[in-house]
PDB file of C-alpha atoms and ligand atoms in Angstrom:
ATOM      1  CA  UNK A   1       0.329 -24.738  12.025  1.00  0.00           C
ATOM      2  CA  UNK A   2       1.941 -23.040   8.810  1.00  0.00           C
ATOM      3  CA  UNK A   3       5.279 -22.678  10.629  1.00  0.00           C
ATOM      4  CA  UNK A   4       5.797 -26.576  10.997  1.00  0.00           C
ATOM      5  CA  UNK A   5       4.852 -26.993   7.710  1.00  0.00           C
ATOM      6  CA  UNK A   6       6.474 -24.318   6.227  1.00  0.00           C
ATOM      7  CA  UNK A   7       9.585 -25.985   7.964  1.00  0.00           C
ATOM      8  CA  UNK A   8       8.931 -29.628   6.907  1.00  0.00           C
ATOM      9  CA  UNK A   9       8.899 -28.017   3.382  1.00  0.00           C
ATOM     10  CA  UNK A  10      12.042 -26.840   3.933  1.00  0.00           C
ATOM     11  CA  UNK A  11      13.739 -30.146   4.763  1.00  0.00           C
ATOM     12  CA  UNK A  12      12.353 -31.935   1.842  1.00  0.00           C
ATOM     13  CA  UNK A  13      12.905 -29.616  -0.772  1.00  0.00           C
ATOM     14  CA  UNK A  14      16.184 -27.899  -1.159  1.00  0.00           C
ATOM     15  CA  UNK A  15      16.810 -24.062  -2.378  1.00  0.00           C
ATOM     16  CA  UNK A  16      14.052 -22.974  -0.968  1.00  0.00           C
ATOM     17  CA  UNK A  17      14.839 -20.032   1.185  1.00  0.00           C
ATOM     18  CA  UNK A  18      11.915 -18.925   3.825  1.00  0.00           C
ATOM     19  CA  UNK A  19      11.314 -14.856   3.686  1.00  0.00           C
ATOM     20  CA  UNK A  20      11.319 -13.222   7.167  1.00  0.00           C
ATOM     21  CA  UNK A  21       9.082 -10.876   7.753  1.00  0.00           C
ATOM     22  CA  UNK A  22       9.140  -6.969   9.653  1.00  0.00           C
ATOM     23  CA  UNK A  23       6.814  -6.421  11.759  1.00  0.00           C
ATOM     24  CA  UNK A  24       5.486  -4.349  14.417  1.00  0.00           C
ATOM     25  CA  UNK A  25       3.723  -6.830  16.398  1.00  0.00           C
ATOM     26  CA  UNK A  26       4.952  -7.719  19.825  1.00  0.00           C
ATOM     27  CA  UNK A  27       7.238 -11.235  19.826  1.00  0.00           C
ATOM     28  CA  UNK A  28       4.916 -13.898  21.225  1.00  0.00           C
ATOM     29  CA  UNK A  29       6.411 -16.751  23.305  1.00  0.00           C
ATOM     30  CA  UNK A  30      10.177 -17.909  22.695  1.00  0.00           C
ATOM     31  CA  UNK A  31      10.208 -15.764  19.674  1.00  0.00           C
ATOM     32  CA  UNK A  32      13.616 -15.017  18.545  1.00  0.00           C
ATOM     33  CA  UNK A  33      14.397 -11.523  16.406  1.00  0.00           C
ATOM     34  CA  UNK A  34      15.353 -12.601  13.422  1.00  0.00           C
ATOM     35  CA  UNK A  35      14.057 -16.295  13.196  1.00  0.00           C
ATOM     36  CA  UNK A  36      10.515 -16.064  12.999  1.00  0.00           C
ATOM     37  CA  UNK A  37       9.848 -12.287  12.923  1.00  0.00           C
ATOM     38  CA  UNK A  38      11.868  -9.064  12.584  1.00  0.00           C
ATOM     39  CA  UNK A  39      10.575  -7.345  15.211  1.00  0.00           C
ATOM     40  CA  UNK A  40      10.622  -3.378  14.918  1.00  0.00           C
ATOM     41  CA  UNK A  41       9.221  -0.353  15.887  1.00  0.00           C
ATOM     42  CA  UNK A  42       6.457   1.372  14.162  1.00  0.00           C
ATOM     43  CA  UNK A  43       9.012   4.204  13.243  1.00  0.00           C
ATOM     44  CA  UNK A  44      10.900   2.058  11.566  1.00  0.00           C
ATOM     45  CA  UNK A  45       8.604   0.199   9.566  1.00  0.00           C
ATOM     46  CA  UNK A  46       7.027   3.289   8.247  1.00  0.00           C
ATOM     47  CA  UNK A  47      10.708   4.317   7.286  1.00  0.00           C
ATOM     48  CA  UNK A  48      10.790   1.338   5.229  1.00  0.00           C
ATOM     49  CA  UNK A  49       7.442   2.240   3.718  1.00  0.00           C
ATOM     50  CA  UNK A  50       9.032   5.543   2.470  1.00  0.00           C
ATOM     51  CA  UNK A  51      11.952   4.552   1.555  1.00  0.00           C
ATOM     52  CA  UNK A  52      10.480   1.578  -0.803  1.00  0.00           C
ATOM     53  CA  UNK A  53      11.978  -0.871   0.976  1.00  0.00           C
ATOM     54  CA  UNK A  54       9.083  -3.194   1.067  1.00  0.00           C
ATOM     55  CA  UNK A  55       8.260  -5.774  -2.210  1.00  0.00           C
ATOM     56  CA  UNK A  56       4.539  -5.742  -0.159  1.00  0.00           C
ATOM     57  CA  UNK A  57       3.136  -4.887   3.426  1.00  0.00           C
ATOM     58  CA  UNK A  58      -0.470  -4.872   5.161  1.00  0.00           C
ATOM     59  CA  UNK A  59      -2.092  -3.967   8.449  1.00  0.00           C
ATOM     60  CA  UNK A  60      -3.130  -7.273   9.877  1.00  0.00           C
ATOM     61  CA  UNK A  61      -5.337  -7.260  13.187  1.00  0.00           C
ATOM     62  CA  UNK A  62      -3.678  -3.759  13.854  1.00  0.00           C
ATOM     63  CA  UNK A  63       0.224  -4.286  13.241  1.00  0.00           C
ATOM     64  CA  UNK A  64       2.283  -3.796   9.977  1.00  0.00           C
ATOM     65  CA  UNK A  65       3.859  -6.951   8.449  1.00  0.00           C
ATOM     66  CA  UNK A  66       5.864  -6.681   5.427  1.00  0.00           C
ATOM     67  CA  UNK A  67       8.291  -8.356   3.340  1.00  0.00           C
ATOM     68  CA  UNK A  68      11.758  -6.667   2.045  1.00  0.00           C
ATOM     69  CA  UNK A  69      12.497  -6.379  -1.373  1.00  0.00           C
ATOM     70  CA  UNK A  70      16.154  -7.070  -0.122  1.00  0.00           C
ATOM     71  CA  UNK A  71      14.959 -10.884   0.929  1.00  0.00           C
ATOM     72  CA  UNK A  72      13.949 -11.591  -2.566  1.00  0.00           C
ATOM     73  CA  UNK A  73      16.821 -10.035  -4.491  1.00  0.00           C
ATOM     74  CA  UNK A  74      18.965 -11.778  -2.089  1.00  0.00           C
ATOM     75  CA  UNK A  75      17.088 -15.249  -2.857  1.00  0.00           C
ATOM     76  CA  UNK A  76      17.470 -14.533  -6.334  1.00  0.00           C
ATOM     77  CA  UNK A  77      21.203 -13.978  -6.436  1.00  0.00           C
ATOM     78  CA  UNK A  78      21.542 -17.167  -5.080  1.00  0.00           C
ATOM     79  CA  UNK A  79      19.323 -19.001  -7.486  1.00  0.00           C
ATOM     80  CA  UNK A  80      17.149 -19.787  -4.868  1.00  0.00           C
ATOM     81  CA  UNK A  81      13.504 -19.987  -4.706  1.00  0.00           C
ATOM     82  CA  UNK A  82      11.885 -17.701  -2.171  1.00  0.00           C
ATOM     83  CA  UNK A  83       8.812 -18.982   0.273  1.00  0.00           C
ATOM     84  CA  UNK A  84       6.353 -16.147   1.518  1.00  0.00           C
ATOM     85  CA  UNK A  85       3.725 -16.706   4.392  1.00  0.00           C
ATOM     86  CA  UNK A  86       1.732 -13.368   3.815  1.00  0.00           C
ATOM     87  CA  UNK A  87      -2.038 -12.595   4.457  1.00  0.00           C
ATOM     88  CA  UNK A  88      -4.135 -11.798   0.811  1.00  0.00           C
ATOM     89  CA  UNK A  89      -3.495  -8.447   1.208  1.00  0.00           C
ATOM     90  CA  UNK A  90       0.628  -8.895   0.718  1.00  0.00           C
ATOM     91  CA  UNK A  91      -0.411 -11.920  -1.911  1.00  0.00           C
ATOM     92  CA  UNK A  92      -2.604  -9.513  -3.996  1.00  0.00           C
ATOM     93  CA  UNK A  93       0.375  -6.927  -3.887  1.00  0.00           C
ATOM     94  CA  UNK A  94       3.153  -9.566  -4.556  1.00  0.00           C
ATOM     95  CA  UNK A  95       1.053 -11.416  -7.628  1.00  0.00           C
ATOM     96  CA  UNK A  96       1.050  -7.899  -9.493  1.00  0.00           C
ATOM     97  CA  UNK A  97       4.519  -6.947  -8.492  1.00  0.00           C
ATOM     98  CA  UNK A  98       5.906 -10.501  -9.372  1.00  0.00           C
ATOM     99  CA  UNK A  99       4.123 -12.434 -12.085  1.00  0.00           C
ATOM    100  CA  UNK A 100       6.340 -15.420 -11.772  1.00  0.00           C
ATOM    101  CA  UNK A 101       5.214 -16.045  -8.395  1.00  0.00           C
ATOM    102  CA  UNK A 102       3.321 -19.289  -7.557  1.00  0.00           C
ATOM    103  CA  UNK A 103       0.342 -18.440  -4.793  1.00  0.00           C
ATOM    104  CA  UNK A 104      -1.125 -21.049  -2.421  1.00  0.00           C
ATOM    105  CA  UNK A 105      -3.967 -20.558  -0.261  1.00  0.00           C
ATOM    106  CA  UNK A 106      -4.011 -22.408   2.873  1.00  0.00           C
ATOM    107  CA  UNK A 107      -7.346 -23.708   4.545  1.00  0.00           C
ATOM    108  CA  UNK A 108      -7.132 -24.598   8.380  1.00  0.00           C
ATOM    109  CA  UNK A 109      -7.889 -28.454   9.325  1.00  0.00           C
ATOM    110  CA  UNK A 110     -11.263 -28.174   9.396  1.00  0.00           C
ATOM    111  CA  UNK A 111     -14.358 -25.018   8.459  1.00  0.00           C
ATOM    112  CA  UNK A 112     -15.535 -25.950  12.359  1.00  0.00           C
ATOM    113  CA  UNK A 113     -11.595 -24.640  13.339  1.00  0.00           C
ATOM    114  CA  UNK A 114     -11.425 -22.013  11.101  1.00  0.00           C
ATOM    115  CA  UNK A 115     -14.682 -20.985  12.700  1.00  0.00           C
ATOM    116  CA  UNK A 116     -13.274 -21.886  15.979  1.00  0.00           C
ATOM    117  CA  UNK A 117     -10.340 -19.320  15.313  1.00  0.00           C
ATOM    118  CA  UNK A 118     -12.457 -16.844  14.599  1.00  0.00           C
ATOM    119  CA  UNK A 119     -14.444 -16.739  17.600  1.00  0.00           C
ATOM    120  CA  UNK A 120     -11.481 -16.808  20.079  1.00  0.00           C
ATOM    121  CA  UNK A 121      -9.758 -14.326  18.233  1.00  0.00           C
ATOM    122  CA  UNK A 122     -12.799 -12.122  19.366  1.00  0.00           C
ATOM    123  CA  UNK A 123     -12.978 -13.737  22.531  1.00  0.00           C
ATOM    124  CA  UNK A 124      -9.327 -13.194  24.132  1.00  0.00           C
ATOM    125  CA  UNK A 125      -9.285  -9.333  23.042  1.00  0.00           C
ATOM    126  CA  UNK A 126     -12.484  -9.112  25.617  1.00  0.00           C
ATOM    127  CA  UNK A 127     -15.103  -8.384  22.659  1.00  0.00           C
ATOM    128  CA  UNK A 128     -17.420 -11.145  22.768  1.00  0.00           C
ATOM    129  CA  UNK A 129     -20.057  -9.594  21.103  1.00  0.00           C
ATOM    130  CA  UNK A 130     -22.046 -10.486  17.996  1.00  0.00           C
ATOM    131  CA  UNK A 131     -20.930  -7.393  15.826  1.00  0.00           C
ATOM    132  CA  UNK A 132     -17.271  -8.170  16.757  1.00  0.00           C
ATOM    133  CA  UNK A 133     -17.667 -12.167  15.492  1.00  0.00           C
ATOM    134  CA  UNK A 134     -20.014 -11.323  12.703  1.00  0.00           C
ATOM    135  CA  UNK A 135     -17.350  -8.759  11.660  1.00  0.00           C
ATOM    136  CA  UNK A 136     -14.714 -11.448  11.972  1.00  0.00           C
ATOM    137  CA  UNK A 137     -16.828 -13.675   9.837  1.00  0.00           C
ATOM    138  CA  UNK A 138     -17.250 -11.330   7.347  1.00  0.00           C
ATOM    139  CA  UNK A 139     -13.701 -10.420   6.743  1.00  0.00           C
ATOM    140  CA  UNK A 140     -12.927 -14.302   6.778  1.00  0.00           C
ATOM    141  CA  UNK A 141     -15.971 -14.447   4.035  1.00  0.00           C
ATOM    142  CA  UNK A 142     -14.122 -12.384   1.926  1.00  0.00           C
ATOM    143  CA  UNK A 143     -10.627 -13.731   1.972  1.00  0.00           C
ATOM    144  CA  UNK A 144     -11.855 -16.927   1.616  1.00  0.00           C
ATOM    145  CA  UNK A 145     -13.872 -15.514  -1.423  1.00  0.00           C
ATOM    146  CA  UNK A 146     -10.842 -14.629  -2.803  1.00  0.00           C
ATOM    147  CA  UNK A 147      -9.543 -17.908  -3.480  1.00  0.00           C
ATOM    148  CA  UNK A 148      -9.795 -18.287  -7.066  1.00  0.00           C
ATOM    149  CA  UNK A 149      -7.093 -15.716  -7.610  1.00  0.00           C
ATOM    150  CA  UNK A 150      -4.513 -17.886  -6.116  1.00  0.00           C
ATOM    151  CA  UNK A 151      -2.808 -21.090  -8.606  1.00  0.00           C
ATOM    152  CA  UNK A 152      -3.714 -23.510  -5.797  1.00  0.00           C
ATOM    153  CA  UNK A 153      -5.591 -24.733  -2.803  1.00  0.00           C
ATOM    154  CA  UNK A 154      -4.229 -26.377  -0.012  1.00  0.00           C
ATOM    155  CA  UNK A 155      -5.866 -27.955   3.140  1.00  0.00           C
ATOM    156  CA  UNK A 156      -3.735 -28.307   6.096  1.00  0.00           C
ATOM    157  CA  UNK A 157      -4.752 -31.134   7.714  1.00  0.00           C
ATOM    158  CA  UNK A 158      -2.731 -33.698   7.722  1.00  0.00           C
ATOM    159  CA  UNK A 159       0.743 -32.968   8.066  1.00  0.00           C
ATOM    160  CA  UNK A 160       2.834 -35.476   5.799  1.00  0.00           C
ATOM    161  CA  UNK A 161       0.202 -35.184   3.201  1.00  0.00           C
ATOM    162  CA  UNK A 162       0.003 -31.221   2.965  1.00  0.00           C
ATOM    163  CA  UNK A 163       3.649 -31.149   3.371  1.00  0.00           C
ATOM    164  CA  UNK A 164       3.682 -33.985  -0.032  1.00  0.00           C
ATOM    165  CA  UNK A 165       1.429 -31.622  -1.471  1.00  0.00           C
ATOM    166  CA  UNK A 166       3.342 -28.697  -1.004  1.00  0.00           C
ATOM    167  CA  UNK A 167       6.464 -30.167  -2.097  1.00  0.00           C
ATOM    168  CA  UNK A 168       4.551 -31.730  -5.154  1.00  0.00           C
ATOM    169  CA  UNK A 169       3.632 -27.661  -6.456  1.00  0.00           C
ATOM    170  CA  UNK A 170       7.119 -26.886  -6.022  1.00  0.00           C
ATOM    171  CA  UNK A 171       8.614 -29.580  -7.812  1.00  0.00           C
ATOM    172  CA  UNK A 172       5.808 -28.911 -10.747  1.00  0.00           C
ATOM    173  CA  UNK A 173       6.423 -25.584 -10.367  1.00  0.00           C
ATOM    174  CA  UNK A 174      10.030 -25.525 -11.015  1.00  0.00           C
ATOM    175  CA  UNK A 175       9.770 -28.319 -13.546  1.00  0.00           C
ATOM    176  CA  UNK A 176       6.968 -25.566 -15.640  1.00  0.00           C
ATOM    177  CA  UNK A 177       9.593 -22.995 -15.186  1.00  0.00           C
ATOM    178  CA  UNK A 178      12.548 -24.602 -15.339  1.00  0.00           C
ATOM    179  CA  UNK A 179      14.908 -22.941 -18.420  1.00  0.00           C
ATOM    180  CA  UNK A 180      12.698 -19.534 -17.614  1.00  0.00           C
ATOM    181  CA  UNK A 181      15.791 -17.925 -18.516  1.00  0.00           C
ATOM    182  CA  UNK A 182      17.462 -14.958 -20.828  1.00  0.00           C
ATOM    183  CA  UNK A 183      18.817 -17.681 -23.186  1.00  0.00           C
ATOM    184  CA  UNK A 184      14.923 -19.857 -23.789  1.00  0.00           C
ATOM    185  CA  UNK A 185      13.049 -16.324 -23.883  1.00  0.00           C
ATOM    186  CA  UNK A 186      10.648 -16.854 -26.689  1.00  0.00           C
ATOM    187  CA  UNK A 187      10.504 -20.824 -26.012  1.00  0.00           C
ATOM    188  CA  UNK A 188       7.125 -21.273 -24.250  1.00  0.00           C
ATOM    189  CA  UNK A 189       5.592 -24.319 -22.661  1.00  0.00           C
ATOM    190  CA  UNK A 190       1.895 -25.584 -22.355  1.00  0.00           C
ATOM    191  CA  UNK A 191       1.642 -24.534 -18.981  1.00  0.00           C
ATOM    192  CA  UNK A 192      -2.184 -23.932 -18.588  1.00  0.00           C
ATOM    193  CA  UNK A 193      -4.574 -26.145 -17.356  1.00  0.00           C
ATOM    194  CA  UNK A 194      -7.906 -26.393 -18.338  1.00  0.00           C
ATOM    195  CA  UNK A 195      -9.536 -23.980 -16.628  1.00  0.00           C
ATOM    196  CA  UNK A 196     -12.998 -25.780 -15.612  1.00  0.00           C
ATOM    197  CA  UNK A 197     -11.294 -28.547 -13.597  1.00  0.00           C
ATOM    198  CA  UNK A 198      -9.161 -26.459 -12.144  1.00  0.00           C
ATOM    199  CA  UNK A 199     -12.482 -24.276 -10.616  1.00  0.00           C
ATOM    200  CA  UNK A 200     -13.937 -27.090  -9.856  1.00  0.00           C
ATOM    201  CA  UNK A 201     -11.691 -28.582  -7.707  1.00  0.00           C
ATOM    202  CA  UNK A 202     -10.484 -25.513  -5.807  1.00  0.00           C
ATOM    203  CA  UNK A 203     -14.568 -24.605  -5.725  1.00  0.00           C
ATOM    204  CA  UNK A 204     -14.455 -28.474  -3.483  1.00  0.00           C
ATOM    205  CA  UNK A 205     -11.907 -27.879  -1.340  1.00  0.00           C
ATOM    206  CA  UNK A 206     -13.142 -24.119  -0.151  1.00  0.00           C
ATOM    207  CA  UNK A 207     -16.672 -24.938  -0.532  1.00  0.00           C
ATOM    208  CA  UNK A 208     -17.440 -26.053   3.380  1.00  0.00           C
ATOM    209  CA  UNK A 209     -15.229 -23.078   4.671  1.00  0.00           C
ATOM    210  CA  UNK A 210     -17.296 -20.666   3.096  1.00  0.00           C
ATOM    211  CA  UNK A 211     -20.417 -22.541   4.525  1.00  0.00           C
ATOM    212  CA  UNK A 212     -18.671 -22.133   7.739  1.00  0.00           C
ATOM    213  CA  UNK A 213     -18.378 -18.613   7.209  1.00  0.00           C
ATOM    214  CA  UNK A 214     -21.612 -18.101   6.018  1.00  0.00           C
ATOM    215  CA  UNK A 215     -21.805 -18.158   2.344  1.00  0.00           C
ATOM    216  CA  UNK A 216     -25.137 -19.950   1.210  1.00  0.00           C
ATOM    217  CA  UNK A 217     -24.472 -22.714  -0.954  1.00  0.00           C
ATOM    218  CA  UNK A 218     -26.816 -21.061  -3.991  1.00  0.00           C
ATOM    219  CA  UNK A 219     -24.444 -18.355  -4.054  1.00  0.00           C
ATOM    220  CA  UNK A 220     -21.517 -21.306  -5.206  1.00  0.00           C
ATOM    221  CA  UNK A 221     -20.880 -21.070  -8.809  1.00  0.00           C
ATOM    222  CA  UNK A 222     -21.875 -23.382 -10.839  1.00  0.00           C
ATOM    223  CA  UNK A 223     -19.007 -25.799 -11.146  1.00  0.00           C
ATOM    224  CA  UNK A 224     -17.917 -28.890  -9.776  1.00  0.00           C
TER     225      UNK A 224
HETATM  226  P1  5GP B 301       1.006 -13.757  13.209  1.00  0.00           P
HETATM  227  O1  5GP B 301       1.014 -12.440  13.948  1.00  0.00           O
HETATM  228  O2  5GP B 301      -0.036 -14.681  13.772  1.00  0.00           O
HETATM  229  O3  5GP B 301       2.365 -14.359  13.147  1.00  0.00           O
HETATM  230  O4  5GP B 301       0.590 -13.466  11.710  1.00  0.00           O
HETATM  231  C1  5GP B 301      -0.635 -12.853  11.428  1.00  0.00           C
HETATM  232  C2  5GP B 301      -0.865 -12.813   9.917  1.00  0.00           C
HETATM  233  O5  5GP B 301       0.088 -11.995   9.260  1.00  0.00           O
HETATM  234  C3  5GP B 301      -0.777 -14.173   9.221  1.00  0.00           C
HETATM  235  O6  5GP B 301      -1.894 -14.281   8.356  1.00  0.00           O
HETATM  236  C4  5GP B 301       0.495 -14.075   8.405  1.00  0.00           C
HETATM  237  O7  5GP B 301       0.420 -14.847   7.214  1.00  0.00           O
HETATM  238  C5  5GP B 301       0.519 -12.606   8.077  1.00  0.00           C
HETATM  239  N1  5GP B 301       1.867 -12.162   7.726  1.00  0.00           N
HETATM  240  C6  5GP B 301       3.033 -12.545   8.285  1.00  0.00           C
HETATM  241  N2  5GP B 301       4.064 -11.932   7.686  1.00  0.00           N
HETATM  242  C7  5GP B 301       3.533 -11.144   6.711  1.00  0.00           C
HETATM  243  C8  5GP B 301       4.111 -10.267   5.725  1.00  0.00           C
HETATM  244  O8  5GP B 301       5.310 -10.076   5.603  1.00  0.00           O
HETATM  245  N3  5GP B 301       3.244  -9.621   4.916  1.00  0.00           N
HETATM  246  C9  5GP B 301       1.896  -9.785   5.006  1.00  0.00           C
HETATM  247  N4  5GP B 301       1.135  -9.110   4.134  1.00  0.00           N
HETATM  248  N5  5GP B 301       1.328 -10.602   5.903  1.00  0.00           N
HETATM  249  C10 5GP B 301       2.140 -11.271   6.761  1.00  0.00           C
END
């Protein structure tokens, strides 16, 4: 899942700090406070909501998860880059909040397991029927739909090569932005790709999720 690769990420490219979310969900499993999660009450993370405490937060399948605008400022004191694994809720809030950032979106192995997910989700909270799943499908439509607003498009299949991947943006990524400081403000690199090829690959890549979610393929644009 995005945890082990999130984590393989880690151990090939350095400075890279991983942002720990609050949240109000229940720990799952083994789940240590702290490590994965910062587990807390619903009290507290509303205090955090009014107080401002929170660079970006959403309500995902009924719980609050957020990210503190203390993690990043403490990333950034360090010099360090900081790695988010938010729903497109958080990434819509974080892209206006933080135009530097870099945003990924992450596609499952396969459409047939993304479908698969989608289902069971449905399926162990006891609602099996077709309103539940088709309402499932159509948020999943939508985020999915989304996709052009993020920089890139990543499937996570196989682990060593999403993990190259991954570590490939980041090292073009800090390469683009490298010297992004007070002293080269004004100097500006060629940092935009064309446009069209861009589309068209990322318009590849999601193309069979969105079948698998539903979207006809007239309704594609026409690239690629
Ligand atoms: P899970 O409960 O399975 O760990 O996570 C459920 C969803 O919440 C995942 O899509 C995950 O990316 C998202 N998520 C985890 N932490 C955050 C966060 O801090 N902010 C937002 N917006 N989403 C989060």
């Amino acid at each position: 899942g995005k945890s082990t690769l999130v984590q393989e990420l880690r151990s090939v490219e350095r400075n890279l700090d991983f942002s720990i979310s609050y949240t109000t969900r229940a720990p799952r499993g083994s789940a240590e406070n702290g490590r994965e999660y910062h587990f807390v009450s619903h009290e507290q993370f509303e205090k955090m909501i009014a107080g401002d405490e929170l660079l970006e937060y959403a309500e995902v399948f009924g719980n609050y998860y957020g990210t503190a605008r203390s993690t990043l400022r403490d990333s950034f004191a360090n010099g360090r880059d900081l790695l988010l694994d938010i729903d497109v809720q958080g990434a819509e809030q974080v892209r206006r909040r933080v135009p530097e950032a870099i945003s990924i979106f992450i596609l499952p192995p396969t459409p047939e397991i993304l479908k698969m997910r989608l289902t069971n989700r449905s399926r162990a909270e006891g609602k099996v029927d077709d309103a539940v799943i088709e309402r499932r499908l159509a948020e999943a439509r939508q985020e999915i739909g989304n996709y052009r607003k993020y920089k890139y498009v990543l499937v996570n299949d196989v682990l060593p090569r999403a993990v190259d991947e991954l570590s490939a943006i980041v090292k073009a990524e800090r390469y683009l932005h490298e010297g992004d400081d007070l002293s080269r403000k004004g100097v500006q690199k060629e940092t935009d790709v064309d446009p069209a090829w861009h589309e068209s690959l990322a318009a590849a890549r999601v193309r069979p999720y969105r079948e698998a979610v539903g979207v006809p393929f007239s309704s594609q644009p026409a690239h690629g």
